Short mmCIF file of C-alpha atoms and ligand atoms in Angstrom, two decimals:
data_model
loop_
_atom_site.label_atom_id
_atom_site.label_comp_id
_atom_site.label_asym_id
_atom_site.label_seq_id
_atom_site.Cartn_x
_atom_site.Cartn_y
_atom_site.Cartn_z
CA MET S 9 0.00 0.00 0.00
CA ASN S 10 1.10 3.51 -0.72
CA LEU S 11 1.27 5.08 2.70
CA LEU S 12 0.66 8.49 1.23
CA SER S 13 -2.72 7.29 0.06
CA PHE S 14 -5.63 8.83 1.91
CA GLU S 15 -8.29 6.96 -0.02
CA HIS S 16 -9.84 5.01 2.81
CA TYR S 17 -10.87 8.19 4.61
CA SER S 18 -13.51 9.04 2.01
CA GLN S 19 -14.88 5.53 2.34
CA ILE S 20 -15.25 6.17 6.09
CA ARG S 21 -17.05 9.49 5.47
CA LYS S 22 -19.47 7.70 3.15
CA SER S 23 -20.18 5.08 5.81
CA LEU S 24 -20.92 7.81 8.34
CA ALA S 25 -23.23 9.58 5.88
CA GLN S 26 -25.12 6.32 5.37
CA ARG S 27 -25.64 5.96 9.11
CA LEU S 28 -26.89 9.53 9.54
CA PRO S 29 -28.65 10.28 6.22
CA ASP S 30 -31.21 12.76 7.58
CA GLY S 31 -28.96 15.49 8.91
CA LEU S 32 -26.00 17.65 8.18
CA ILE S 33 -22.89 16.24 9.84
CA LEU S 34 -20.39 18.68 11.26
CA LEU S 35 -17.13 17.99 13.06
CA LYS S 36 -14.68 20.35 14.64
CA GLY S 37 -11.00 19.49 14.69
CA GLY S 38 -8.79 20.01 17.71
CA SER S 39 -7.33 23.34 18.80
CA PRO S 40 -3.87 23.99 20.23
CA VAL S 41 -3.63 23.78 24.03
CA VAL S 42 -1.40 26.17 25.98
CA ARG S 43 1.22 24.46 28.13
CA ASN S 44 2.62 27.59 29.77
CA GLY S 45 3.42 31.13 28.68
CA ASP S 46 3.79 31.15 24.93
CA VAL S 47 4.34 27.40 24.71
CA GLU S 48 1.71 24.99 23.45
CA TYR S 49 1.52 21.23 23.92
CA PRO S 50 2.50 19.35 20.78
CA PHE S 51 -0.72 19.28 18.76
CA ARG S 52 -2.50 15.99 18.33
CA GLN S 53 -5.65 15.95 16.19
CA GLN S 54 -8.94 14.95 17.80
CA SER S 55 -9.46 11.21 17.14
CA ASP S 56 -12.85 11.35 15.36
CA PHE S 57 -11.58 14.12 13.12
CA LEU S 58 -8.50 12.13 12.28
CA TYR S 59 -10.65 9.08 11.63
CA LEU S 60 -12.72 10.95 9.05
CA SER S 61 -10.01 12.99 7.36
CA GLY S 62 -6.39 12.15 8.17
CA PHE S 63 -5.94 15.94 8.53
CA GLU S 64 -3.41 16.61 11.28
CA GLU S 65 -3.37 20.42 11.60
CA PRO S 66 -5.36 22.33 14.24
CA GLY S 67 -8.30 24.61 13.49
CA ALA S 68 -10.11 22.59 10.79
CA TRP S 69 -13.74 21.56 10.27
CA ILE S 70 -15.54 18.89 8.29
CA LEU S 71 -19.05 19.13 6.85
CA ILE S 72 -20.80 16.12 5.38
CA ASP S 73 -24.00 16.60 3.40
CA PRO S 74 -25.43 13.07 2.95
CA LYS S 75 -28.30 13.98 0.62
CA ASN S 76 -26.09 15.73 -1.91
CA LYS S 77 -23.20 13.29 -1.41
CA LYS S 78 -20.92 16.17 -0.61
CA ASP S 79 -18.11 16.47 1.90
CA VAL S 80 -16.19 19.63 2.67
CA LEU S 81 -12.93 20.14 4.52
CA PHE S 82 -12.36 23.60 6.01
CA ILE S 83 -8.71 24.29 6.60
CA PRO S 84 -7.00 27.13 8.45
CA LYS S 85 -5.35 29.78 6.32
CA ALA S 86 -1.77 30.62 7.18
CA ASP S 87 -1.62 34.36 7.97
CA ASP S 88 1.57 36.44 7.87
CA HIS S 89 2.33 35.74 11.53
CA HIS S 90 1.92 32.01 11.00
CA LEU S 91 4.10 32.06 7.89
CA VAL S 92 6.88 33.89 9.72
CA TRP S 93 6.81 31.90 12.97
CA ILE S 94 5.50 28.45 12.13
CA GLY S 95 5.76 28.08 8.39
CA THR S 96 3.37 27.02 5.69
CA LEU S 97 0.12 25.09 5.96
CA PRO S 98 -1.33 22.80 3.31
CA THR S 99 -2.92 24.95 0.60
CA LEU S 100 -6.40 24.46 -0.83
CA GLU S 101 -4.93 22.74 -3.88
CA GLU S 102 -2.67 20.41 -1.85
CA SER S 103 -5.51 19.52 0.49
CA ARG S 104 -7.88 18.86 -2.40
CA LYS S 105 -5.45 16.38 -3.90
CA ARG S 106 -4.47 14.70 -0.69
CA TYR S 107 -7.60 14.28 1.42
CA GLY S 108 -10.17 13.38 -1.23
CA PHE S 109 -12.98 15.73 -0.13
CA SER S 110 -15.42 16.89 -2.79
CA LYS S 111 -14.62 20.47 -1.73
CA VAL S 112 -11.92 22.20 0.32
CA CYS S 113 -12.42 25.74 1.64
CA TYR S 114 -10.76 28.02 4.11
CA GLN S 115 -12.20 28.15 7.58
CA GLY S 116 -13.58 31.63 6.92
CA ASP S 117 -16.15 30.11 4.55
CA LEU S 118 -17.56 27.83 7.22
CA LYS S 119 -20.59 29.91 8.16
CA SER S 120 -21.83 30.53 4.63
CA GLU S 121 -21.19 26.96 3.59
CA ILE S 122 -23.18 25.61 6.56
CA GLN S 123 -26.03 27.99 5.84
CA THR S 124 -26.22 26.91 2.22
CA SER S 125 -25.94 23.23 3.04
CA LEU S 126 -28.57 23.38 5.78
CA ARG S 127 -31.37 23.84 3.26
CA GLY S 128 -33.29 20.60 3.25
CA TYR S 129 -32.20 19.47 6.71
CA ARG S 130 -33.90 19.80 10.08
CA LYS S 131 -31.11 18.16 12.01
CA ILE S 132 -27.43 18.78 12.58
CA TYR S 133 -25.24 16.00 13.88
CA ALA S 134 -22.38 17.72 15.65
CA PRO S 135 -20.35 17.21 18.80
CA LYS S 136 -20.98 19.34 21.89
CA GLU S 137 -17.78 21.29 21.25
CA ALA S 138 -19.32 22.70 18.07
CA GLN S 139 -22.50 23.95 19.73
CA ASN S 140 -21.38 27.50 20.42
CA GLU S 141 -20.52 28.09 16.80
CA LEU S 142 -23.79 26.57 15.69
CA LYS S 143 -26.06 28.57 17.99
CA ARG S 144 -25.79 31.59 15.76
CA LEU S 145 -27.04 29.63 12.78
CA GLY S 146 -30.67 29.32 13.79
CA ARG S 147 -32.72 27.01 15.90
CA ARG S 148 -31.71 23.65 14.56
CA SER S 149 -31.64 20.57 16.73
CA ILE S 150 -28.16 19.23 17.37
CA PHE S 151 -27.70 15.56 18.14
CA PRO S 152 -24.27 14.98 19.69
CA GLU S 153 -25.20 11.58 21.20
CA ASP S 154 -26.37 10.17 17.87
CA LEU S 155 -23.15 11.30 16.24
CA ARG S 156 -21.11 9.76 19.08
CA GLU S 157 -22.96 6.48 18.75
CA ALA S 158 -22.52 6.34 14.96
CA LEU S 159 -18.81 7.06 15.25
CA ASP S 160 -18.34 4.50 18.01
CA GLU S 161 -20.11 1.86 15.95
CA LEU S 162 -17.99 2.62 12.90
CA ARG S 163 -14.64 2.97 14.63
CA ALA S 164 -14.80 -0.46 16.30
CA ALA S 165 -14.07 -2.73 13.34
CA LYS S 166 -11.08 -1.50 11.38
CA ILE S 167 -11.09 -1.35 7.58
CA PRO S 168 -8.03 -2.40 5.52
CA GLY S 169 -6.64 1.16 5.20
CA GLU S 170 -6.65 1.57 8.97
CA ILE S 171 -5.04 -1.82 9.48
CA GLU S 172 -2.17 -0.74 7.22
CA LEU S 173 -1.60 2.27 9.47
CA LEU S 174 -1.69 0.08 12.60
CA LYS S 175 0.83 -2.24 10.97
CA VAL S 176 3.22 0.68 10.51
CA SER S 177 2.99 1.83 14.13
CA ASN S 178 3.38 -1.77 15.30
CA ARG S 179 6.37 -2.48 13.11
CA VAL S 180 8.23 0.66 14.14
CA SER S 181 7.33 0.28 17.84
CA GLY S 182 8.26 -3.42 17.70
CA ASP S 183 11.67 -2.66 16.21
CA ALA S 184 12.19 -0.07 18.95
CA HIS S 185 11.34 -2.68 21.63
CA ILE S 186 13.93 -5.00 20.09
CA GLU S 187 16.55 -2.23 20.28
CA VAL S 188 15.70 -1.68 23.95
CA MET S 189 16.34 -5.36 24.69
CA ARG S 190 19.64 -5.15 22.84
CA GLN S 191 20.88 -1.99 24.49
CA THR S 192 19.67 -2.14 28.09
CA ARG S 193 22.19 -3.04 30.81
CA PRO S 194 22.24 -3.06 34.60
CA GLY S 195 23.59 0.27 35.82
CA GLN S 196 21.68 2.31 33.28
CA TYR S 197 18.62 4.27 34.31
CA GLU S 198 15.05 3.48 33.31
CA TYR S 199 14.89 6.73 31.31
CA GLN S 200 17.79 5.53 29.19
CA ALA S 201 15.75 2.55 28.03
CA GLN S 202 12.89 4.99 27.41
CA ALA S 203 15.28 7.15 25.36
CA VAL S 204 16.26 4.16 23.23
CA PHE S 205 12.63 3.30 22.55
CA GLU S 206 11.54 6.83 21.76
CA SER S 207 14.56 7.73 19.65
CA GLU S 208 14.12 4.59 17.54
CA CYS S 209 10.51 5.57 16.86
CA LEU S 210 11.51 9.12 16.02
CA LYS S 211 14.31 7.92 13.74
CA SER S 212 11.64 6.06 11.76
CA GLY S 213 9.56 9.21 11.46
CA LEU S 214 7.02 8.45 14.18
CA SER S 215 7.24 11.53 16.34
CA SER S 216 4.38 10.94 18.73
CA LEU S 217 3.61 8.19 21.17
CA GLY S 218 0.18 6.74 21.81
CA TYR S 219 0.70 7.11 25.60
CA PRO S 220 3.52 7.91 28.03
CA SER S 221 6.14 5.15 28.01
CA ILE S 222 6.33 2.90 31.05
CA VAL S 223 9.82 1.61 31.86
CA ALA S 224 9.66 -0.16 35.21
CA THR S 225 12.42 -2.28 36.64
CA GLY S 226 12.40 -4.53 39.65
CA LYS S 227 9.63 -3.74 42.13
CA ASN S 228 8.48 -0.74 40.04
CA ALA S 229 6.98 -3.21 37.56
CA ALA S 230 4.31 -3.96 40.15
CA VAL S 231 3.02 -0.39 39.75
CA LEU S 232 0.69 -0.77 36.79
CA HIS S 233 1.02 2.68 35.24
CA TYR S 234 4.44 3.56 36.65
CA ASN S 235 5.98 6.24 34.47
CA LYS S 236 8.52 8.06 36.56
CA ASN S 237 11.15 6.00 34.70
CA SER S 238 13.82 7.43 36.98
CA GLU S 239 15.45 4.53 38.79
CA LYS S 240 18.69 2.73 38.24
CA ILE S 241 18.36 -0.69 36.61
CA LYS S 242 19.80 -3.35 38.88
CA ASP S 243 21.58 -6.55 37.96
CA GLY S 244 19.15 -9.43 38.42
CA ASP S 245 16.04 -7.29 37.93
CA LEU S 246 13.46 -7.64 35.22
CA VAL S 247 12.74 -4.66 32.97
CA LEU S 248 9.11 -4.12 32.00
CA ILE S 249 8.57 -1.73 29.11
CA ASP S 250 5.09 -0.80 27.91
CA ALA S 251 5.40 1.64 25.03
CA GLY S 252 3.99 2.36 21.59
CA ALA S 253 4.22 5.05 18.96
CA GLU S 254 1.39 6.21 16.73
CA PHE S 255 1.24 6.65 12.98
CA ARG S 256 -1.35 9.13 11.73
CA GLY S 257 -2.97 8.69 15.12
CA TYR S 258 -3.11 4.87 15.08
CA SER S 259 -1.23 3.59 18.08
CA ALA S 260 0.68 0.46 18.94
CA ASP S 261 0.48 -0.83 22.51
CA ILE S 262 3.24 -3.31 23.26
CA THR S 263 4.72 -4.61 26.50
CA ARG S 264 7.77 -6.77 26.97
CA THR S 265 9.50 -7.95 30.13
CA PHE S 266 13.13 -9.06 29.96
CA PRO S 267 16.08 -9.60 32.31
CA ALA S 268 18.35 -6.57 32.68
CA ASN S 269 21.46 -8.75 32.66
CA GLY S 270 20.28 -10.84 29.72
CA ARG S 271 19.51 -14.09 31.60
CA PHE S 272 16.28 -15.02 33.35
CA THR S 273 16.65 -16.49 36.85
CA GLN S 274 14.65 -19.62 37.62
CA LYS S 275 12.12 -17.60 39.59
CA GLN S 276 11.74 -15.17 36.70
CA ARG S 277 11.36 -18.03 34.23
CA ASP S 278 8.62 -19.56 36.37
CA ILE S 279 6.50 -16.42 36.51
CA TYR S 280 7.28 -15.39 32.93
CA SER S 281 6.26 -18.81 31.56
CA ILE S 282 2.88 -18.60 33.26
CA VAL S 283 2.15 -15.18 31.76
CA LEU S 284 3.37 -16.27 28.34
CA GLU S 285 1.16 -19.35 28.35
CA ALA S 286 -1.84 -17.26 29.42
CA GLN S 287 -1.12 -14.79 26.64
CA LYS S 288 -0.64 -17.36 23.87
CA LYS S 289 -3.73 -19.35 24.80
CA SER S 290 -5.87 -16.23 25.03
CA ILE S 291 -4.65 -15.15 21.59
CA SER S 292 -5.54 -18.50 20.02
CA ALA S 293 -9.01 -18.31 21.55
CA ALA S 294 -9.67 -14.81 20.20
CA ARG S 295 -12.16 -15.53 17.40
CA PRO S 296 -15.26 -13.75 16.13
CA GLY S 297 -18.08 -14.46 18.55
CA ALA S 298 -15.81 -14.98 21.55
CA LEU S 299 -16.65 -12.83 24.57
CA SER S 300 -13.82 -10.69 25.88
CA ALA S 301 -14.93 -11.44 29.45
CA GLU S 302 -14.63 -15.17 28.84
CA LEU S 303 -11.15 -14.75 27.41
CA HIS S 304 -10.23 -12.82 30.51
CA VAL S 305 -11.42 -15.68 32.68
CA LEU S 306 -9.46 -18.12 30.52
CA SER S 307 -6.29 -16.12 31.15
CA MET S 308 -7.09 -15.99 34.89
CA ARG S 309 -7.49 -19.75 34.90
CA ILE S 310 -4.04 -20.31 33.40
CA ILE S 311 -2.49 -17.85 35.84
CA ALA S 312 -4.31 -19.48 38.77
CA GLU S 313 -3.06 -22.92 37.76
CA GLY S 314 0.48 -21.61 37.31
CA LEU S 315 0.58 -19.83 40.66
CA LYS S 316 -0.90 -22.93 42.26
CA SER S 317 1.87 -25.09 40.83
CA LEU S 318 4.40 -22.68 42.36
CA GLY S 319 2.72 -23.01 45.75
CA ILE S 320 1.64 -19.37 45.80
CA LEU S 321 -2.10 -20.04 45.48
CA LYS S 322 -4.02 -22.91 47.04
CA GLY S 323 -7.50 -24.33 46.52
CA GLU S 324 -9.85 -24.87 43.61
CA VAL S 325 -9.04 -22.84 40.52
CA ASP S 326 -12.67 -21.79 39.98
CA SER S 327 -12.99 -20.43 43.46
CA LEU S 328 -9.61 -18.70 43.21
CA ILE S 329 -10.98 -16.86 40.20
CA GLU S 330 -14.32 -16.03 41.77
CA ASN S 331 -13.18 -14.99 45.23
CA GLY S 332 -10.65 -12.50 43.95
CA ALA S 333 -7.42 -14.33 44.88
CA VAL S 334 -6.14 -14.27 41.29
CA ARG S 335 -6.93 -10.59 41.01
CA VAL S 336 -4.45 -9.84 43.79
CA PHE S 337 -1.73 -10.89 41.32
CA TYR S 338 -3.48 -9.97 38.08
CA PRO S 339 -5.54 -6.88 38.83
CA HIS S 340 -6.13 -5.54 35.32
CA GLY S 341 -7.98 -6.56 32.18
CA LEU S 342 -6.69 -8.96 29.55
CA THR S 343 -7.64 -6.86 26.58
CA HIS S 344 -8.91 -3.57 25.24
CA MET S 345 -9.68 -2.17 21.83
CA LEU S 346 -6.85 -0.42 20.01
CA GLY S 347 -6.97 2.20 17.30
CA LEU S 348 -6.93 5.98 17.22
CA ASP S 349 -7.10 5.91 21.00
CA VAL S 350 -4.83 3.49 22.75
CA HIS S 351 -7.88 2.41 24.74
CA ASP S 352 -10.13 2.68 21.73
CA VAL S 353 -13.92 2.98 21.54
CA VAL S 354 -15.74 -0.25 22.35
CA GLY S 355 -18.20 0.01 19.49
CA GLY S 356 -21.36 1.72 20.70
CA LYS S 357 -24.18 0.88 23.07
CA LYS S 358 -25.68 -1.81 20.85
CA ARG S 359 -22.48 -3.80 21.04
CA CYS S 360 -22.32 -3.81 24.84
CA VAL S 361 -22.97 -7.35 26.00
CA PRO S 362 -23.77 -8.38 29.53
CA ASN S 363 -20.82 -10.00 31.27
CA PRO S 364 -21.74 -13.69 31.70
CA THR S 365 -18.81 -14.40 34.03
CA LYS S 366 -18.63 -13.83 37.76
CA VAL S 367 -15.52 -11.72 37.33
CA PRO S 368 -15.85 -7.96 36.94
CA VAL S 369 -14.42 -6.70 33.65
CA ARG S 370 -14.21 -3.20 32.27
CA PHE S 371 -14.50 -4.25 28.65
CA SER S 372 -17.24 -6.71 27.79
CA ALA S 373 -17.70 -7.22 24.07
CA ARG S 374 -18.34 -9.96 21.59
CA LEU S 375 -15.34 -10.03 19.28
CA GLU S 376 -15.89 -9.31 15.61
CA ALA S 377 -13.71 -9.65 12.54
CA GLY S 378 -11.73 -6.45 12.11
CA PHE S 379 -11.50 -5.63 15.82
CA VAL S 380 -7.94 -4.78 16.76
CA ILE S 381 -7.34 -5.58 20.41
CA THR S 382 -4.47 -6.03 22.83
CA MET S 383 -3.70 -9.24 24.69
CA GLU S 384 -1.87 -8.42 27.88
CA PRO S 385 -2.06 -10.72 30.87
CA GLY S 386 0.32 -10.06 33.74
CA VAL S 387 1.43 -11.30 37.13
CA TYR S 388 2.54 -8.77 39.75
CA PHE S 389 3.63 -8.92 43.35
CA ILE S 390 2.09 -5.74 44.71
CA ARG S 391 3.48 -5.18 48.21
CA PHE S 392 0.66 -2.83 49.11
CA LEU S 393 -1.83 -5.68 48.64
CA LEU S 394 0.30 -8.61 49.81
CA GLU S 395 1.33 -6.92 53.06
CA SER S 396 -2.11 -5.56 53.86
CA PRO S 397 -3.51 -7.23 57.00
CA LYS S 398 -6.98 -7.00 55.46
CA VAL S 399 -5.94 -8.92 52.34
CA GLN S 400 -3.94 -11.39 54.42
CA GLU S 401 -6.94 -12.13 56.60
CA LYS S 402 -9.39 -12.38 53.72
CA MET S 403 -7.15 -14.55 51.54
CA LYS S 404 -5.48 -16.71 54.15
CA ASP S 405 -6.99 -19.90 52.72
CA GLN S 406 -6.21 -18.99 49.10
CA ILE S 407 -2.80 -17.33 49.17
CA ASN S 408 0.31 -18.85 50.71
CA PHE S 409 1.73 -15.67 52.21
CA LYS S 410 4.85 -17.50 53.35
CA ALA S 411 5.69 -18.44 49.75
CA VAL S 412 4.82 -14.92 48.63
CA LYS S 413 7.56 -13.48 50.88
CA ASN S 414 10.20 -14.68 48.40
CA PHE S 415 8.57 -12.60 45.68
CA LEU S 416 7.95 -9.30 47.44
CA ASP S 417 10.73 -7.55 45.48
CA PHE S 418 10.01 -9.39 42.26
CA GLY S 419 7.95 -6.67 40.60
CA GLY S 420 5.93 -8.12 37.78
CA VAL S 421 5.66 -9.50 34.27
CA ARG S 422 3.34 -8.33 31.53
CA ILE S 423 3.42 -9.44 27.89
CA GLU S 424 1.30 -7.48 25.44
CA ASP S 425 0.73 -7.94 21.72
CA ASP S 426 -1.73 -6.31 19.32
CA ILE S 427 -3.93 -8.63 17.29
CA ILE S 428 -6.56 -8.39 14.56
CA ILE S 429 -9.57 -10.66 14.81
CA ASN S 430 -9.82 -12.64 11.58
CA PRO S 431 -13.15 -13.61 10.01
CA ALA S 432 -12.14 -17.26 10.47
CA GLY S 433 -9.31 -18.97 12.28
CA ALA S 434 -6.67 -17.58 14.58
CA PRO S 435 -6.14 -13.83 14.77
CA LEU S 436 -3.31 -12.05 13.00
CA ASN S 437 -0.64 -10.91 15.45
CA LEU S 438 0.72 -7.48 14.50
CA THR S 439 3.50 -7.57 17.07
CA HIS S 440 6.73 -9.18 15.96
CA VAL S 441 8.87 -8.58 19.07
CA PRO S 442 10.27 -11.90 20.38
CA LYS S 443 8.64 -13.14 23.57
CA GLU S 444 9.90 -16.71 24.03
CA ILE S 445 12.48 -16.95 26.83
CA ASP S 446 15.22 -18.32 24.55
CA ASP S 447 14.60 -15.68 21.89
CA ILE S 448 14.74 -12.86 24.42
CA GLU S 449 18.00 -14.16 25.89
CA ARG S 450 19.42 -14.47 22.37
CA LEU S 451 18.46 -10.86 21.60
CA CYS S 452 20.06 -9.60 24.81
CA ALA S 453 23.22 -11.58 24.01
CA GLU S 454 23.23 -10.25 20.46
CA GLY S 455 23.14 -6.69 21.82
CA ARG S 456 26.15 -7.39 24.02
CA GLU S 457 28.04 -8.96 21.11
CA LEU S 458 27.34 -5.92 18.91
CA ALA S 459 28.47 -3.52 21.62
CA HIS S 460 31.63 -5.55 22.12
CA ARG S 461 32.49 -5.44 18.43
CA LYS S 462 31.86 -1.71 18.25
CA LYS S 463 34.38 -1.24 21.08
CA ARG S 464 37.02 -3.30 19.31
CA PHE S 465 36.85 -1.63 15.93
MN1 MN D 28 -2.57 -2.03 26.69
#
């Protein structure tokens, strides 16, 4: 695929027009946000706007007129100040060629264009953020919830053009993860591993991340969204890195856990193998029709069995899942949708399915072909929970707290890949970063060998 192609965006606009044929559809792009003084945060386009246009500059609008099969992109015009300080913006001609709208105008034409297009419509589908601007245009009813619902329904299953973009962010982020495994050593700081990841993404042209990178070594890995990334990496510790870059807004979300010194200890192998088995089995079970909640329970079952075999949990696996004992070690979800938001839309109200399991889950959906989701089981030794007298009392028949003592400084393991649900058969795994123990150790050794050669020559 030609990555400069923007063809699939007009297909998406047509699909939206078909869902909301009786109103004028209006979307407002994002605006710059001030960080402090004269400094703005790096601009990131609003996700729905990006979904419908691929247009990444602030201050734009989209109008879709379903009856007349017309779509208009309103772009900001670079004034003298902008040209001097920031540089050029795409021109009308460039935007016409690139984004495939039937018409491209400057933002100044917005009002008149809306007024003309409104003839024949009683409704406007627009987000709440656009309401102020629309008030002045007469008493038309605005339906932000209907627009939200239509967009959520559409955004859930990805079309081929979107999958190509997700493949790019996954490939680049995956290569960056591999570089981190090669270059990380005990004695470095967590932020140095972060620097390797982020610079590799930037070197490939991906300048923004889907979320702040998590680099957590040793006990920090038991903090689920740790992102201070400021500690020294110790010999014998595991390094957990959860990081992903985005390409035209489509994010990767990848986690790997590897030994800082290049070799897993037996204890690390034991825990890692349990998480890996849970992850691989959950991936194979991810088919259209499968319920995300049931997959989560499947992963809990494998983790419960594994922790039981290590003498950390005791009792019946089913009751360990139901009474919350497994959740002490695995307190987050198995999966979430992935796309223009790293935790992407779940697909609208109609898609929400009741959770048939006895385990609370945040994301309960029936998987469909084209869904792109993460698979990310984990096992953590969270001191705060394991040393709490309340937890100890409640779980005394399920958790062997004596055995747990040997793991209090362990931290945790999470393994996360991004997969596409296939119409039939196993899903397609977008993430190519090695995750087998032998492969990870080989990569770490390879990194040391390369560094050694560089020193010699
Ligand atoms: Mn994730």
